Coordinates of C-alpha atoms in Angstrom, one line a residue:
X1 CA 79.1 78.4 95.0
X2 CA 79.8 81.8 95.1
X3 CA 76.6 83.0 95.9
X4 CA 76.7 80.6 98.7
X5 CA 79.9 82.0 100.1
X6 CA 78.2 85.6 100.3
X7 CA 75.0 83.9 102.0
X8 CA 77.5 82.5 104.4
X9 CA 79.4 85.9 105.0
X10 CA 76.1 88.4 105.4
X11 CA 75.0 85.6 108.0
X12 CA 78.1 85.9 109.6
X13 CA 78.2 90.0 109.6
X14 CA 74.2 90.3 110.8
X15 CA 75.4 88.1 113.7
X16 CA 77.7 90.5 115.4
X17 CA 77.4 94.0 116.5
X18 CA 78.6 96.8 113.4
X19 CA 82.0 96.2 112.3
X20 CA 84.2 99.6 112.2
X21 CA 85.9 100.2 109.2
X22 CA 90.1 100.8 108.8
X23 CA 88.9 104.8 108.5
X24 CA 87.5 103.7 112.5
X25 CA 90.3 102.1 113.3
X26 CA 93.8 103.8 114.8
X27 CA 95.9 101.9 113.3
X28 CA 99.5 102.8 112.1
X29 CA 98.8 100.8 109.0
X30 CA 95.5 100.2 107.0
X31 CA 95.3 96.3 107.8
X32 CA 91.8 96.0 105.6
X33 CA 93.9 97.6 102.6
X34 CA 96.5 95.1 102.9
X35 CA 94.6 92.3 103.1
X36 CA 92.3 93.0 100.1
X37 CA 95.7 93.1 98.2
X38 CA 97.1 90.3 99.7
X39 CA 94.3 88.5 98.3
X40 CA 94.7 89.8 94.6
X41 CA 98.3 88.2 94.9
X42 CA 96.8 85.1 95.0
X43 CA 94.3 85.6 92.2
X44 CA 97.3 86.8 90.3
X45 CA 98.7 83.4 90.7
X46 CA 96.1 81.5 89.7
X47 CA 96.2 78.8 87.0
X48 CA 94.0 76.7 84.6
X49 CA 90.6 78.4 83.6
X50 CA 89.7 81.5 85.4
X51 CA 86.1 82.2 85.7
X52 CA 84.6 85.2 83.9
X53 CA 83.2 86.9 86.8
X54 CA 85.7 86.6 89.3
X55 CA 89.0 87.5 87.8
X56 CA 90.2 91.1 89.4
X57 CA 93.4 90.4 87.4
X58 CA 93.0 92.6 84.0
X59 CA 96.1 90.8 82.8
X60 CA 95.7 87.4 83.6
X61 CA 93.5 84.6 81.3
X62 CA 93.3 81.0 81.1
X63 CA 96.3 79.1 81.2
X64 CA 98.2 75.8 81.5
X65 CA 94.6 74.1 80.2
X66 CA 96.8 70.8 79.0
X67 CA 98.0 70.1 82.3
X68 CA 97.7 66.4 83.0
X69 CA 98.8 63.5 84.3
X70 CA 101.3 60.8 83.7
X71 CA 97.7 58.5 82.8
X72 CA 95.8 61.5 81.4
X73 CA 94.3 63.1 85.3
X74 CA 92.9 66.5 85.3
X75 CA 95.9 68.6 87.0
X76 CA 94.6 72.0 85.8
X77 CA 94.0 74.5 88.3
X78 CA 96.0 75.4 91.5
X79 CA 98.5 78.2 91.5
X80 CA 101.7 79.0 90.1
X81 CA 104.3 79.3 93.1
X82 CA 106.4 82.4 92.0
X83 CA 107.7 84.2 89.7
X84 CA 107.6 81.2 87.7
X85 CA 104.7 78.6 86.4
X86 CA 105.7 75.7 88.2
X87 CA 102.9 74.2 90.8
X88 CA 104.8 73.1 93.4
X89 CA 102.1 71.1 95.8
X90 CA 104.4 70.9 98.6
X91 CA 104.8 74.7 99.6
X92 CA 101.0 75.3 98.2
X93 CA 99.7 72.8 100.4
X94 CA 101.3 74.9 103.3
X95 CA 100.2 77.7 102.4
X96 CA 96.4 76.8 102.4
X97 CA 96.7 75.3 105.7
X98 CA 97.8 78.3 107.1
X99 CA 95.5 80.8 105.0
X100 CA 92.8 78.5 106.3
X101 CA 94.1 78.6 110.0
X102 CA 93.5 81.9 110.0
X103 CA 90.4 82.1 108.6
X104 CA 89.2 80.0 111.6
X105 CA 91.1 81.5 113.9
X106 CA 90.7 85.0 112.9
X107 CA 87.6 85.2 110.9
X108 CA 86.7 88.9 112.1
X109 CA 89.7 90.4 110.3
X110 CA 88.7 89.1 107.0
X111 CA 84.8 90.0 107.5
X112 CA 85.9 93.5 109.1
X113 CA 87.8 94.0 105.7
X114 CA 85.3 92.8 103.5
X115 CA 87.2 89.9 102.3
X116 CA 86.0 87.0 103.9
X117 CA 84.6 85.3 100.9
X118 CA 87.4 86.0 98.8
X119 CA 89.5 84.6 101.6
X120 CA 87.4 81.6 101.3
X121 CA 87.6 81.4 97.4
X122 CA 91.4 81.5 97.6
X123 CA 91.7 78.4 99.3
X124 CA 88.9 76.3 97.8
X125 CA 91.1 77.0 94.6
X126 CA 93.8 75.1 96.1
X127 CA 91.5 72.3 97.9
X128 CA 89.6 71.6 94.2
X129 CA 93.3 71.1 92.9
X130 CA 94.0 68.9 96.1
X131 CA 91.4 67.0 95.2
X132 CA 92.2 66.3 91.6
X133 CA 95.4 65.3 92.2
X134 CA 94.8 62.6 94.9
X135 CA 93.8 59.4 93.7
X136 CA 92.5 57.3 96.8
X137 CA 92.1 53.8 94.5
X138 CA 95.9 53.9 93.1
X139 CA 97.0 55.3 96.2
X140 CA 98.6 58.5 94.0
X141 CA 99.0 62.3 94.7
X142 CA 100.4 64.6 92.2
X143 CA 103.2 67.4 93.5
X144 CA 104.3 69.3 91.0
X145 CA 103.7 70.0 87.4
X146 CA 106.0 70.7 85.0
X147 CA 110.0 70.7 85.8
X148 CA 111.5 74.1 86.8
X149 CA 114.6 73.4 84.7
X150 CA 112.6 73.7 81.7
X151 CA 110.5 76.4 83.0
X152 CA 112.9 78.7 84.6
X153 CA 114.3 79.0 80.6
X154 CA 111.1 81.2 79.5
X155 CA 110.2 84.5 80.6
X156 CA 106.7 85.3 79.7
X157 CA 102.7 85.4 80.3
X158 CA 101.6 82.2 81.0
X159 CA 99.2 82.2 78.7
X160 CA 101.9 82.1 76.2
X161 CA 103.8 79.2 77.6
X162 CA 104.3 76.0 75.7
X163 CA 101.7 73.8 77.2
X164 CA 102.6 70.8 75.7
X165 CA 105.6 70.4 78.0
X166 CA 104.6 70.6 81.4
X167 CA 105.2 66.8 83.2
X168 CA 103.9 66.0 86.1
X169 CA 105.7 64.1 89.7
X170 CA 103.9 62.1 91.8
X171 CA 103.9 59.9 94.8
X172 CA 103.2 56.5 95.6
X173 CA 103.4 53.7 97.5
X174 CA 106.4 52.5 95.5
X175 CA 107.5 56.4 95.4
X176 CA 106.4 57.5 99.1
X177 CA 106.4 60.9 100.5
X178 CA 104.7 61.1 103.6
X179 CA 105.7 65.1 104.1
X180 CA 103.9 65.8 100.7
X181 CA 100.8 64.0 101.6
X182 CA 101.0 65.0 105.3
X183 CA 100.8 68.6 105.0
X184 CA 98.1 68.2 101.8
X185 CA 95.8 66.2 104.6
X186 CA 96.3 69.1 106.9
X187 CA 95.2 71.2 103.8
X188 CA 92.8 69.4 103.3
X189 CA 91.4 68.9 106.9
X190 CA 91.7 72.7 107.9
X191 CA 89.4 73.2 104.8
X192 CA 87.0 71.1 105.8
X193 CA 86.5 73.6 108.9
X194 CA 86.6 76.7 106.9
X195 CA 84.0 74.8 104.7
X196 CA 81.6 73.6 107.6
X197 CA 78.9 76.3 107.9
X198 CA 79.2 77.4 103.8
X199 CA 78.9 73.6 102.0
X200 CA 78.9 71.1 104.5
X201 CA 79.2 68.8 101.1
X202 CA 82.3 69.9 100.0
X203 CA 83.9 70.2 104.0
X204 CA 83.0 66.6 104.4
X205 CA 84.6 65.5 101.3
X206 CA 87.7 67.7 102.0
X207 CA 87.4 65.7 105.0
X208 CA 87.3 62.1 103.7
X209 CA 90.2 63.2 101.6
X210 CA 92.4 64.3 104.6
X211 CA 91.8 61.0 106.4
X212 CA 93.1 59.0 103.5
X213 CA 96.0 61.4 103.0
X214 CA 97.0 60.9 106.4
X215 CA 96.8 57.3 106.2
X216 CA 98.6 57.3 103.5
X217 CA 101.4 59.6 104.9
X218 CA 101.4 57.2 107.8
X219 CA 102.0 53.5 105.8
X220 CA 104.7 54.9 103.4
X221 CA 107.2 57.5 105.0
X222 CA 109.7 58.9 102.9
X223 CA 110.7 62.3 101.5
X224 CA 108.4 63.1 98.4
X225 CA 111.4 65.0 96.6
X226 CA 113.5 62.1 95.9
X227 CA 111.7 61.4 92.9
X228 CA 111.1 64.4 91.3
X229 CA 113.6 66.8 89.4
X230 CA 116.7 68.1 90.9
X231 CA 117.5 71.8 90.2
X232 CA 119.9 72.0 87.1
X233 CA 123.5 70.4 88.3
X234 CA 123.0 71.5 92.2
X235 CA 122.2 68.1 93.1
X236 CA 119.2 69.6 94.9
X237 CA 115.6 69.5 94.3
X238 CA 113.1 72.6 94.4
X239 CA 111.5 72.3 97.5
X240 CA 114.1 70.3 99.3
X241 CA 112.0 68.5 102.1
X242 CA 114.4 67.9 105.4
X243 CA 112.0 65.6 107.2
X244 CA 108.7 64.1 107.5
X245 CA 108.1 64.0 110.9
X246 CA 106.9 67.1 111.9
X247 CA 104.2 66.7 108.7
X248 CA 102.7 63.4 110.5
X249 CA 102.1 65.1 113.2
X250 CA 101.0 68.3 111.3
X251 CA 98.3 66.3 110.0
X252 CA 97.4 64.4 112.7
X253 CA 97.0 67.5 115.3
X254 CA 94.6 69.0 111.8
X255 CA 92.7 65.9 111.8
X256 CA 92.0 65.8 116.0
X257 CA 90.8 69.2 115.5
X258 CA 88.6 68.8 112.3
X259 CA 87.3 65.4 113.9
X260 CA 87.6 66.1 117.6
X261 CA 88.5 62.5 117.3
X262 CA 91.2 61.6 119.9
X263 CA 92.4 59.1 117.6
X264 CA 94.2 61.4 116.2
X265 CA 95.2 63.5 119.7
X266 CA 97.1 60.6 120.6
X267 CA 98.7 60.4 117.6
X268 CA 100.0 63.9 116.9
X269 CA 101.5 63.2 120.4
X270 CA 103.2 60.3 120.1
X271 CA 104.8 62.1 116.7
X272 CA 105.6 65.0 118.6
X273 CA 107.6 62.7 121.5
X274 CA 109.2 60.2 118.9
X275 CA 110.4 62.8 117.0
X276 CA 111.8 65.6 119.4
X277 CA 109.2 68.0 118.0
X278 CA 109.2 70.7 121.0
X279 CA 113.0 71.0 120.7
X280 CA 112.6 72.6 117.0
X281 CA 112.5 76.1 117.3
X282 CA 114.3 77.3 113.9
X283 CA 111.6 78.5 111.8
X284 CA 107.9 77.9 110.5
X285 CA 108.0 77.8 107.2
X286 CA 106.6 75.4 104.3
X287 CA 109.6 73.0 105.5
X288 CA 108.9 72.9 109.2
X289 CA 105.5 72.8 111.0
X290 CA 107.0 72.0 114.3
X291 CA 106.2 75.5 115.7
X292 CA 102.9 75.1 114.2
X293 CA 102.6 71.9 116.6
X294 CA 103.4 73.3 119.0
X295 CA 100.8 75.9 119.5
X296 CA 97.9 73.9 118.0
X297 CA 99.2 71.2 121.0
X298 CA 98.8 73.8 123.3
X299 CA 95.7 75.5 122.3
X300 CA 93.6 71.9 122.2
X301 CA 95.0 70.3 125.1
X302 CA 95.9 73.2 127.5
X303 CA 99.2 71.1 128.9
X304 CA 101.7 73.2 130.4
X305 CA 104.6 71.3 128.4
X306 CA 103.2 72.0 125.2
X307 CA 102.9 76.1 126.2
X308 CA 106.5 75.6 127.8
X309 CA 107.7 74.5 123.9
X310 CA 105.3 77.5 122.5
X311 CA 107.3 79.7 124.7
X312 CA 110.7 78.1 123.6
X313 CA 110.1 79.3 120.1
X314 CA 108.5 82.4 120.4
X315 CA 110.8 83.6 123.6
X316 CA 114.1 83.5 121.7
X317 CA 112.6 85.3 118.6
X318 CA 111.4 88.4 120.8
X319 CA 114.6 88.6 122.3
X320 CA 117.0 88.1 119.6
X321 CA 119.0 91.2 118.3
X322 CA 117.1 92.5 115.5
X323 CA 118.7 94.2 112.5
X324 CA 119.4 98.1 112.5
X325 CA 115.4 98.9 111.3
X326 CA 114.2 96.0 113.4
X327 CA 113.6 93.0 111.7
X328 CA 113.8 89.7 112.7
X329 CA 116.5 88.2 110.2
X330 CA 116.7 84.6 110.5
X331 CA 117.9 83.7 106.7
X332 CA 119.2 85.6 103.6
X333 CA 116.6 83.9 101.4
X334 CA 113.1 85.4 101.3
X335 CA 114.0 86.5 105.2
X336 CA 110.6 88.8 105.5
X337 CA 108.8 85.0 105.4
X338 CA 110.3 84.2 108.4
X339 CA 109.8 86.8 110.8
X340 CA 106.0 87.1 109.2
X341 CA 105.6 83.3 110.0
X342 CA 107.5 83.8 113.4
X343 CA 104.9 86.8 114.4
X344 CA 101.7 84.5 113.0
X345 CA 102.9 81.4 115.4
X346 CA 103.4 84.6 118.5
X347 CA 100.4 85.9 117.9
X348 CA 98.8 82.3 118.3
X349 CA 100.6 81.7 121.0
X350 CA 99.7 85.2 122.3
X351 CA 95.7 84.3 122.1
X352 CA 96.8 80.8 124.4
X353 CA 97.8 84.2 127.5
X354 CA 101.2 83.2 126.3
X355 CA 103.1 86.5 127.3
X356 CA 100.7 88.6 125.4
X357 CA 101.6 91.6 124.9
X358 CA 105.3 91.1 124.4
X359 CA 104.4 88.5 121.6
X360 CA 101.7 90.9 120.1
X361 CA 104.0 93.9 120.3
X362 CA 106.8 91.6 118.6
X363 CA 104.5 90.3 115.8
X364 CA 103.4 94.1 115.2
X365 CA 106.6 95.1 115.1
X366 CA 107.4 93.0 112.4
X367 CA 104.4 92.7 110.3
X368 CA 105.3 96.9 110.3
X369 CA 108.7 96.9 109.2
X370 CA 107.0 95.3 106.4
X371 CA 104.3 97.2 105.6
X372 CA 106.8 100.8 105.8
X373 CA 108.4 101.3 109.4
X374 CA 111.6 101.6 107.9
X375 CA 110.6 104.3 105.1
X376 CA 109.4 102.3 102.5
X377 CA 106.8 99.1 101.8
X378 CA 107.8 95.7 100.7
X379 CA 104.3 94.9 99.8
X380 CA 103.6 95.5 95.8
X381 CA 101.0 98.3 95.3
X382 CA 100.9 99.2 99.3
X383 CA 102.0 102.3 101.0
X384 CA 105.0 104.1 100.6
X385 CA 107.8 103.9 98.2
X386 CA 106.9 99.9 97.4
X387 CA 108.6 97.3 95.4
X388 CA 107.7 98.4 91.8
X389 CA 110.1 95.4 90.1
X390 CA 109.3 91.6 91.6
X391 CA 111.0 88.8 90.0
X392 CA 107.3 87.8 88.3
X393 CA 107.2 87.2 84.9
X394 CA 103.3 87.9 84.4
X395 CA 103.1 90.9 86.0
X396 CA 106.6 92.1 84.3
X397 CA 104.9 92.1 80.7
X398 CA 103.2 94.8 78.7
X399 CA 99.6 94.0 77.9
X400 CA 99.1 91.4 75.1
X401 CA 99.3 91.3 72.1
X402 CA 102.4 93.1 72.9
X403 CA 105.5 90.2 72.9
X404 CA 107.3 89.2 76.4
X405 CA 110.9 87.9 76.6
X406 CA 114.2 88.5 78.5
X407 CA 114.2 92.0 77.3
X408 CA 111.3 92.6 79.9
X409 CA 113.4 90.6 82.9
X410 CA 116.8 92.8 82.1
X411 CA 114.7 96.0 81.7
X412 CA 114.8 99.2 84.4
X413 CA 111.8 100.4 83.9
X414 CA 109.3 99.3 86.3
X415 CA 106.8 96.2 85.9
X416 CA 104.0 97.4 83.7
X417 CA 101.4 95.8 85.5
X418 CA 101.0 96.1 89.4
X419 CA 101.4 92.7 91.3
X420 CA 99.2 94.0 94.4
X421 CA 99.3 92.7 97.9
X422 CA 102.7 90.7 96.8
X423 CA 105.4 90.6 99.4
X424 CA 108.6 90.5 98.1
X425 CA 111.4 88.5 99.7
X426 CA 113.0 91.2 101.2
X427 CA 116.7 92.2 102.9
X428 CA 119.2 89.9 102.0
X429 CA 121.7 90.3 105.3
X430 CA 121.1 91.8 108.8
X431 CA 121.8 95.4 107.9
X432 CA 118.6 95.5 106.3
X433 CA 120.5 95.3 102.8
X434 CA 118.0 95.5 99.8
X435 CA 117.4 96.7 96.2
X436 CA 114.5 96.5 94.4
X437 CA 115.7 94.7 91.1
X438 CA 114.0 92.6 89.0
X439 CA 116.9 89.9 88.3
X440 CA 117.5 89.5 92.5
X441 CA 115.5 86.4 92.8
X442 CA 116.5 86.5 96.3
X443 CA 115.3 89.7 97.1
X444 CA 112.6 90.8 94.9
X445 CA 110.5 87.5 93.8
X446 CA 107.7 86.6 95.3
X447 CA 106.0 83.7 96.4
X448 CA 102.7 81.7 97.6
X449 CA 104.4 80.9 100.7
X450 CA 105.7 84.5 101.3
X451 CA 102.6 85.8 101.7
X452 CA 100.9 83.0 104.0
X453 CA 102.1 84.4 107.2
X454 CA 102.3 87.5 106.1
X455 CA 98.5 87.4 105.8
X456 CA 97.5 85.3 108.8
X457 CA 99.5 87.9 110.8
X458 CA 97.1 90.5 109.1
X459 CA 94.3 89.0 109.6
X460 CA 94.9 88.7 113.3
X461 CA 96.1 92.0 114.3
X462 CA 93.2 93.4 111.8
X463 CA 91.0 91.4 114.6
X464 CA 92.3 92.3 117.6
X465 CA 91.8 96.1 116.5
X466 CA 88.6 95.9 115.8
X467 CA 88.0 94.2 119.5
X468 CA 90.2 96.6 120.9
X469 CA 92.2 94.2 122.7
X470 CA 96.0 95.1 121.3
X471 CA 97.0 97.9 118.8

């Protein structure tokens, strides 16, 4: 499959005139070196058996190899979320549809770095787990395995976890959850594009999978969290889901493009009108794809309304007060997520002739006060004066046979390995407040989601340098 992938990528690089490389290109930041890191973030994260010849990681094994089902299913694989070594399918799922977004959206800025196969590989590891966690004859799809109460107690390699206590939460029709299998259809669907020219086998069956995903989301709405574990006495759950809604149509507007099928046009409109979609303008995160729907409503249909909504997102963001170094703060908690996700929908919206320049300049803006505009890099391993203490337990560990434990969570020194290309979550209030310390799990872990937009953002600016249309 690899070897595949690579066929697929020189094809892809003899078709287009010579690509310049960072060293060619003026920009403020070296976009090609922070998206080859980005990418080892997510190897880093990687779970179940890693294959010998394509593990950058030096620290990193096999691990969580007893995951299974409540009947005995294959649920090795995927990627740990955090810090931690839960797999929470809800947030992963959304963060493979937006990796994937941009690698069909903005394919030249992984090629011009080098990195479209890996870019490719990183979200085929999510799909295969996608795949083994959906059963299309019991109507069941896995979202998480193993319960963060009992995971959150040990800090260690997760090669070293106990393996023999990891459960696993599922949905049903009796247990519904039309968010969780929503957004792993659009997964699942925006796959199958990146997948069409490299193994039209495995896009069509990422496909099939979408289509009964989405029909399943469809017949039994519901939350997907009110069956799985809530978080110690909070009376929350990880991965709190506030609707469904904007994950129908999520899904649906995936499948319309995937299919060109306007089946599904007409229904990601309908779920856009029923459910107030265009008025939601807080955020794009794993939560809310509303802003997503937006744009991709706009960019397939063309229809004023739907680049009037585009504009009431992206509008209010530009203009809102930023903090004293210029970010866009929106929330305390893992706040750099947000204005990378807000300058990933702009930048969308941007390519639509959507105020342009203002919404390039803004996204720039912010993808740079992350990568060092304000004296110092919240990227792991990139530029100057970067995080050197995430809230990760792997990377936070001495190299084995060495032991692990709490001593290496309360310690000052810096994490012994490198967590590269890992975003951390950034200033905790709107004077750009932050310390880089390992026991600020607000601050200073990171996440699969955190680095999603963060990415796509890359990826698209790394593009429009190398066509010299914005830099």
């Amino acid at each position: 499959m690899k070897m595949l992938f690579s066929l697929g990528f020189v094809f892809l690089l003899c078709a287009q005139a010579p690509i310049p490389t960072n060293a060619d290109l003026p920009t403020k930041y070296n976009y090609r070196d922070a998206i080859t890191k980005s990418l080892l973030f997510y190897y880093a994260q990687r779970s179940g058996r890693l294959p010998a010849n394509d593990n950058p990681i030096s620290y990193r094994s096999d691990s969580a190899l007893k995951d299974r089902g409540k009947n005995g299913e294959d649920l090795t694989g995927g990627y740990y979320d955090a810090g931690d070594h839960v797999k929470f399918n809800f947030p992963m799922a959304s963060t493979t549809t937006t990796i994937a977004w941009s690698i069909i959206d903005h394919q030249l800025g992984y090629s011009s770095a080098g990195q479209l196969n890996n870019a490719i590989n990183m979200v085929k590891w999510a799909t295969d787990f996608f795949i083994k966690a959906w059963n299309p004859a019991t109507k069941t799809l896995y979202g998480q395995v193993s319960d963060g109460n009992i995971d959150h107690k040990f800090w260690g390699r997760p090669e070293d976890m106990d393996q023999n206590n990891r459960p696993a939460f599922s949905i049903s029709p009796n247990a519904p959850g039309s968010d969780l299998a929503g957004e792993t259809a659009a997964a699942l669907a925006a796959a199958s594009m990146v997948f069409s020219s490299v193994d039209k086998g495995y896009s069509s069956r990422c496909l099939t999978h979408a289509k009964q995903l989405y029909d399943f989301a469809k017949q039994h709405q519901g939350k997907y969290h009110a069956t799985f574990p809530k978080r110690g006495n909070s009376g929350q759950h990880y991965y709190d889901s506030s609707s469904f809604e904007d994950e129908l149509a999520w899904s649906a507007i995936w499948l319309f493009r995937a299919t060109k099928d306007p089946f599904y046009l007409n229904e990601a409109k309908a779920f856009y009108a029923k459910f107030g979609l265009g008025y939601r303008n807080w955020a794009f995160s794993w939560d809310d794809k509303s802003p997503g729907v937006q744009v991709m409503l706009a960019k397939l249909t063309g229809e004023e309304k739907y680049k009037n909504d585009v504009k009431g997102y992206c509008d209010p963001k530009v203009k809102q007060p930023k903090t004293p170094k210029g970010l866009l703060f929106i929330t305390g908690w893992g706040s750099l997520r947000y204005a990378a996700n807000s300058a990933f929908i702009c930048l969308q919206a941007a390519d639509l002739n959507i105020n342009a320049q203002a919404y390039r300049k803004f996204a720039q803006q912010q993808i740079h006060y992350i990568l060092g505009d304000t004296g110092r890099s919240f990227v792991v391993g990139f530029g100057v004066n970067p995080p050197v203490k995430p809230h990760h337990r792997s990377s936070s560990c001495p190299k084995r046979p060495a032991p692990c434990g709490n001593a290496n969570l309360v310690s000052k020194a810096p994490n012994p390995q490198i967590l590269y290309g890992a975003m951390v979550g950034g200033p905790s209030d709107n004077r750009d407040s932050y310390v880089d310390d390992r026991e600020n799990y607000q601050t200073n872990e990171v996440a699969l989601d955190y680095n999603a937009g963060f990415q796509a953002s890359l990826a698209a600016l790394q593009s429009l340098a190398v066509k010299n249309v914005f830099n």
